[in-house]
mmCIF file of C-alpha atoms in Angstrom:
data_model
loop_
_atom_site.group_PDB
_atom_site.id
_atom_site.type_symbol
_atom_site.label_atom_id
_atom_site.label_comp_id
_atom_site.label_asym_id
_atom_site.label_seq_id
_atom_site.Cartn_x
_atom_site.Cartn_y
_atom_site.Cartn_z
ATOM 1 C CA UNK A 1283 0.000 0.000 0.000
ATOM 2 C CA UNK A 1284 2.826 2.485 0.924
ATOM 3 C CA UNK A 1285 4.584 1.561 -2.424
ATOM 4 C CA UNK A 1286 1.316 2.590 -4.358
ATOM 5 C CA UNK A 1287 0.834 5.550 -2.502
ATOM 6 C CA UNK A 1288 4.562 6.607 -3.395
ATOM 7 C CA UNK A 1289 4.451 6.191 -6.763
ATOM 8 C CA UNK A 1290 0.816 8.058 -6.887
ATOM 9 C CA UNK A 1291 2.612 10.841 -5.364
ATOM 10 C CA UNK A 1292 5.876 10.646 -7.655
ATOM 11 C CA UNK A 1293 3.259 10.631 -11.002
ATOM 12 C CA UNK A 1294 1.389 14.172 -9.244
ATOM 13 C CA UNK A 1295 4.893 15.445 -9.323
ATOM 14 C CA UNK A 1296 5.879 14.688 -12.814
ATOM 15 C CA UNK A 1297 5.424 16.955 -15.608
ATOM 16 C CA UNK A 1298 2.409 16.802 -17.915
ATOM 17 C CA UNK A 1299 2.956 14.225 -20.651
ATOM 18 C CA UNK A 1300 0.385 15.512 -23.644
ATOM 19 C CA UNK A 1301 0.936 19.376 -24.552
ATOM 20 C CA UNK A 1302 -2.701 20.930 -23.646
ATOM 21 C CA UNK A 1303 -4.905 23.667 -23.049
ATOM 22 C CA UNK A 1304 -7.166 23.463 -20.549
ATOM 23 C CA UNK A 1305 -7.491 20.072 -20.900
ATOM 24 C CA UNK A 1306 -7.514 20.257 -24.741
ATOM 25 C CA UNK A 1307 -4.276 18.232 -26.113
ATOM 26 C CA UNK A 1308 -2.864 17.086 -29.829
ATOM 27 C CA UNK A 1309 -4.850 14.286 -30.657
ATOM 28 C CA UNK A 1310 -7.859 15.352 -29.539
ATOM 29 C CA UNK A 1311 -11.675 15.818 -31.454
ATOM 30 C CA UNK A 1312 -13.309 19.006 -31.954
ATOM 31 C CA UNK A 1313 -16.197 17.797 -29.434
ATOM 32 C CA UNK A 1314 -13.486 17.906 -26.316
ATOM 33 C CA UNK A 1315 -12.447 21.238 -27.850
ATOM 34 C CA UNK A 1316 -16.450 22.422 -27.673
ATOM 35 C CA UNK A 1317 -16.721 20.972 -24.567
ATOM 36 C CA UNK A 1318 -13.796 22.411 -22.629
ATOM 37 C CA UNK A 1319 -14.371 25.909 -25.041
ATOM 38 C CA UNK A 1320 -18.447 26.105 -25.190
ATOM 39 C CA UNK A 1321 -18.005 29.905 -26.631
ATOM 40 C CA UNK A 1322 -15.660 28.356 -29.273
ATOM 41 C CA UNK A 1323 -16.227 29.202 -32.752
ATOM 42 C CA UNK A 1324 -15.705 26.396 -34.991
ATOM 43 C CA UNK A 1325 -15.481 26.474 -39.121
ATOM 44 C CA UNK A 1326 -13.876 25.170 -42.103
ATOM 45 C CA UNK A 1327 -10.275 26.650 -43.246
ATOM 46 C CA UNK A 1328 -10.674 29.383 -45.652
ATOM 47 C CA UNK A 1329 -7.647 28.061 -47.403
ATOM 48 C CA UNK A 1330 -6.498 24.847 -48.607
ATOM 49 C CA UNK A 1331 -4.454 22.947 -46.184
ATOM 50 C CA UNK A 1332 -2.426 19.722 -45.783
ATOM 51 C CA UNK A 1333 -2.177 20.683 -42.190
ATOM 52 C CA UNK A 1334 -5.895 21.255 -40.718
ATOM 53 C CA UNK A 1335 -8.965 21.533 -42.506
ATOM 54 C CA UNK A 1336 -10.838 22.956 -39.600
ATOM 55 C CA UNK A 1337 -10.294 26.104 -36.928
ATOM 56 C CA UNK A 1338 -12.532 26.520 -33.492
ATOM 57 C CA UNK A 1339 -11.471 30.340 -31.857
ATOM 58 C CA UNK A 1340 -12.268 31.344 -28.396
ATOM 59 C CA UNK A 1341 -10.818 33.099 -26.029
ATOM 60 C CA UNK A 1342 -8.913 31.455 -23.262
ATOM 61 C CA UNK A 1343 -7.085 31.766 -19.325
ATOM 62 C CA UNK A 1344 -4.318 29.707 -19.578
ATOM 63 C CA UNK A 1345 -2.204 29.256 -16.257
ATOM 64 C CA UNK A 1346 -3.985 33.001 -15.129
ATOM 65 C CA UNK A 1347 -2.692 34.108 -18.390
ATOM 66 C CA UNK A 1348 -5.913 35.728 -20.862
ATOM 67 C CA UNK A 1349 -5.789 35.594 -24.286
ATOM 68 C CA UNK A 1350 -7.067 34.292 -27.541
ATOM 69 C CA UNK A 1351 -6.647 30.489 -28.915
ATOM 70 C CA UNK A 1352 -7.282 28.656 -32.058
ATOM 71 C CA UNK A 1353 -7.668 24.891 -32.711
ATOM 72 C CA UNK A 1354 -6.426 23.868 -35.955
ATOM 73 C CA UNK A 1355 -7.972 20.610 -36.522
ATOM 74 C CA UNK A 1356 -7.250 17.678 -39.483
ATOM 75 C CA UNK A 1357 -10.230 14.813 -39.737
ATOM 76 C CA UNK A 1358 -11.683 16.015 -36.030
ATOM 77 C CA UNK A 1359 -8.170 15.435 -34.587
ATOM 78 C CA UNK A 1360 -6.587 18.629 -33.089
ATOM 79 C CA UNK A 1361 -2.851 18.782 -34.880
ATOM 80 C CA UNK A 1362 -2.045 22.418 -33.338
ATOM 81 C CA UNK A 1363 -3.417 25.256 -30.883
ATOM 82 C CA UNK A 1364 -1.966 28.909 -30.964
ATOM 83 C CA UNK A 1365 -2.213 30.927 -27.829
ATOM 84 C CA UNK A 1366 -1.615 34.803 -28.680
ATOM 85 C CA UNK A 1367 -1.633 37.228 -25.155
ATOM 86 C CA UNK A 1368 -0.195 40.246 -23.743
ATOM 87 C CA UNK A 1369 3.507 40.426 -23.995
ATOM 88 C CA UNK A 1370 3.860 41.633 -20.038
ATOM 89 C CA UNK A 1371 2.068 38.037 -19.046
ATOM 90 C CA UNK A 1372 5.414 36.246 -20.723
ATOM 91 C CA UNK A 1373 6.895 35.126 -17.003
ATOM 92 C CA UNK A 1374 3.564 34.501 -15.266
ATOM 93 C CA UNK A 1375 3.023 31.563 -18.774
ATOM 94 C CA UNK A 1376 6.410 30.654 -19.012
ATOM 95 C CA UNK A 1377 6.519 29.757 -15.383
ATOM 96 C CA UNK A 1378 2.970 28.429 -16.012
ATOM 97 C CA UNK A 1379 4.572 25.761 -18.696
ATOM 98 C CA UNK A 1380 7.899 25.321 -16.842
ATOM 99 C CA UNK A 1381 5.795 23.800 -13.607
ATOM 100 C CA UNK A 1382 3.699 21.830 -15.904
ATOM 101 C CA UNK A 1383 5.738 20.692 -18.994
ATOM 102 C CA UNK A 1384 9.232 21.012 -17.023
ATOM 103 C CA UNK A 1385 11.765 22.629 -18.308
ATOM 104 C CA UNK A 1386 12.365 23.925 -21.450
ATOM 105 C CA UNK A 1387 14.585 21.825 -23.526
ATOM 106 C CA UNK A 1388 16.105 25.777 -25.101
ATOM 107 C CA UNK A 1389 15.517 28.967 -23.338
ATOM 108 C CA UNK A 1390 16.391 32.801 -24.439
ATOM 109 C CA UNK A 1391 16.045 35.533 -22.260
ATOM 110 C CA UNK A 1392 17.070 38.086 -24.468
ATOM 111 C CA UNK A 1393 14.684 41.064 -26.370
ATOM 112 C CA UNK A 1394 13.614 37.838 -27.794
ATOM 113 C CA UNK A 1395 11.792 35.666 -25.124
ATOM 114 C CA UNK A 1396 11.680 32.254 -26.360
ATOM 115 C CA UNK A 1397 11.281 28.544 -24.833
ATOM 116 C CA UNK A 1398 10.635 25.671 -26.603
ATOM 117 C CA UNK A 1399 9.536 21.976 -25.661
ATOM 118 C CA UNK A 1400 9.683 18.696 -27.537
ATOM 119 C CA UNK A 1401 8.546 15.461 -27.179
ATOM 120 C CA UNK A 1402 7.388 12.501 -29.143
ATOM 121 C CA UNK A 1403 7.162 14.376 -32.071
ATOM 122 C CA UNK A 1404 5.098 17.231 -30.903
ATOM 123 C CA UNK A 1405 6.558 20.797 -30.331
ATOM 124 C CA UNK A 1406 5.464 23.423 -28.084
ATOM 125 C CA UNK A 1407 7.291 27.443 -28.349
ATOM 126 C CA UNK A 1408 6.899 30.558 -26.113
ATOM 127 C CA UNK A 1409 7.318 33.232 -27.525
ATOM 128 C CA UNK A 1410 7.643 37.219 -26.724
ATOM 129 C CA UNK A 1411 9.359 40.285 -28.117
ATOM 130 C CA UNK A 1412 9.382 43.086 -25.332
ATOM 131 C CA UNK A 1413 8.429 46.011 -27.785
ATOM 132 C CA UNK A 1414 5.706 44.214 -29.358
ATOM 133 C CA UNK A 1415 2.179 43.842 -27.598
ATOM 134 C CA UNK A 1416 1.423 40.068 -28.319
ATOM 135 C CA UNK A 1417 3.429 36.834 -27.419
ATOM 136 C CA UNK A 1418 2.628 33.278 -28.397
ATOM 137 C CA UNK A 1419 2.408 29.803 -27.059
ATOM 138 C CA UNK A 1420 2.333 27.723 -30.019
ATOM 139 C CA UNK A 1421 1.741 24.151 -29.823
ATOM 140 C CA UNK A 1422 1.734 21.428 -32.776
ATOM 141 C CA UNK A 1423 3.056 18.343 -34.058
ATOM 142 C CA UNK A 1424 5.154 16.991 -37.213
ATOM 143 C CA UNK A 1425 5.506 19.413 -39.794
ATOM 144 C CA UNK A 1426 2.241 21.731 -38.841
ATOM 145 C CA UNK A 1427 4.133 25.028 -38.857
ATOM 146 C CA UNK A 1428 5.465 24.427 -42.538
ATOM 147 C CA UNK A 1429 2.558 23.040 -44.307
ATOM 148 C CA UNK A 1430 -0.101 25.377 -42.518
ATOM 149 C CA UNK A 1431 -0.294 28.170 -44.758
ATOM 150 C CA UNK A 1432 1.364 26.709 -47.748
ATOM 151 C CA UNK A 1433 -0.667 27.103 -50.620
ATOM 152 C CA UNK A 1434 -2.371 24.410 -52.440
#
C-alpha cells in the first residue's frame, strides 16, 4: 500500500505528458475542444491545407494568463493550438509551462523571449518580443508550422 501511494505521489509530481490547453491536447476531437471551449467558434479553413482543414477560436485563461486560442484541426483530430496574449504576461506563462511541462529543452532571455519543448514528435514554443504587444504559445506536431499556410 505504501509503495502505491509513493508512486501516486511521484506521477502528481511529474510533468504533464500531452501538450494541452485546458485540458484540450494534440490528438484530440473538436467535441473535447467544444466541450472544454463552449463559446468556441468552430469552421472550415478558408484556405487549402495539408495541415488542418478545420479552426474553433475562443478566447482562453491559460495558467492566469488571458488571451485568444485557435484549434487547428485535421479529420476532427486537433494537430495544433496557438495561444496569442499580452507580452507583459510572458513570465507569469512561461513559469505556467515550466511547472507543468518542465523545463524547457532551449531557453532565451534576451529582447527575444523564447522557450521551446519537444517530445514525441510534438513541439510546443513561447514566444515574446518586449516592444511588441502580443506573445505566443504555439503548440503542434510533425511538420504543422510548414505546411499550414502553404498554398495548395
Amino acid at each position: 500500500m505504501r509503495r502505491l501511494a509513493a508512486l501516486a505521489l511521484f506521477a502528481a509530481t511529474q510533468p504533464a505528458a500531452a501538450y494541452d490547453a485546458n485540458g484540450v491536447a494534440l490528438g484530440s476531437p473538436e467535441a473535447a475542444v467544444t466541450k472544454n471551449f463552449p463559446n468556441a467558434t468552430c469552421q472550415p479553413l478558408q484556405w487549402s491545407s495539408r495541415a488542418a482543414d478545420r479552426r474553433c477560436d475562443d478566447r482562453a485563461v491559460v495558467g492566469g494568463v488571458n488571451g485568444r486560442i485557435t484549434f487547428y484541426l485535421k479529420d476532427d483530430r486537433v494537430q495544433a493550438f496557438d495561444l496569442r496574449f499580452d507580452t507583459i504576461d510572458t513570465q507569469r506563462l512561461a513559469a505556467f509551462l515550466k511547472g507543468r511541462y518542465g523545463a524547457p529543452a532551449r531557453e532565451d532571455k534576451e529582447k527575444l523571449y523564447k522557450a521551446e519543448w519537444q517530445k514525441d514528435g510534438e513541439r510546443a514554443v513561447l514566444t515574446a518580443q518586449s516592444d511588441k504587444r502580443r506573445g505566443f504559445f504555439t503548440v503542434s506536431r510533425g511538420d504543422f508550422e510548414e505546411e499550414i499556410y502553404r498554398l495548395r
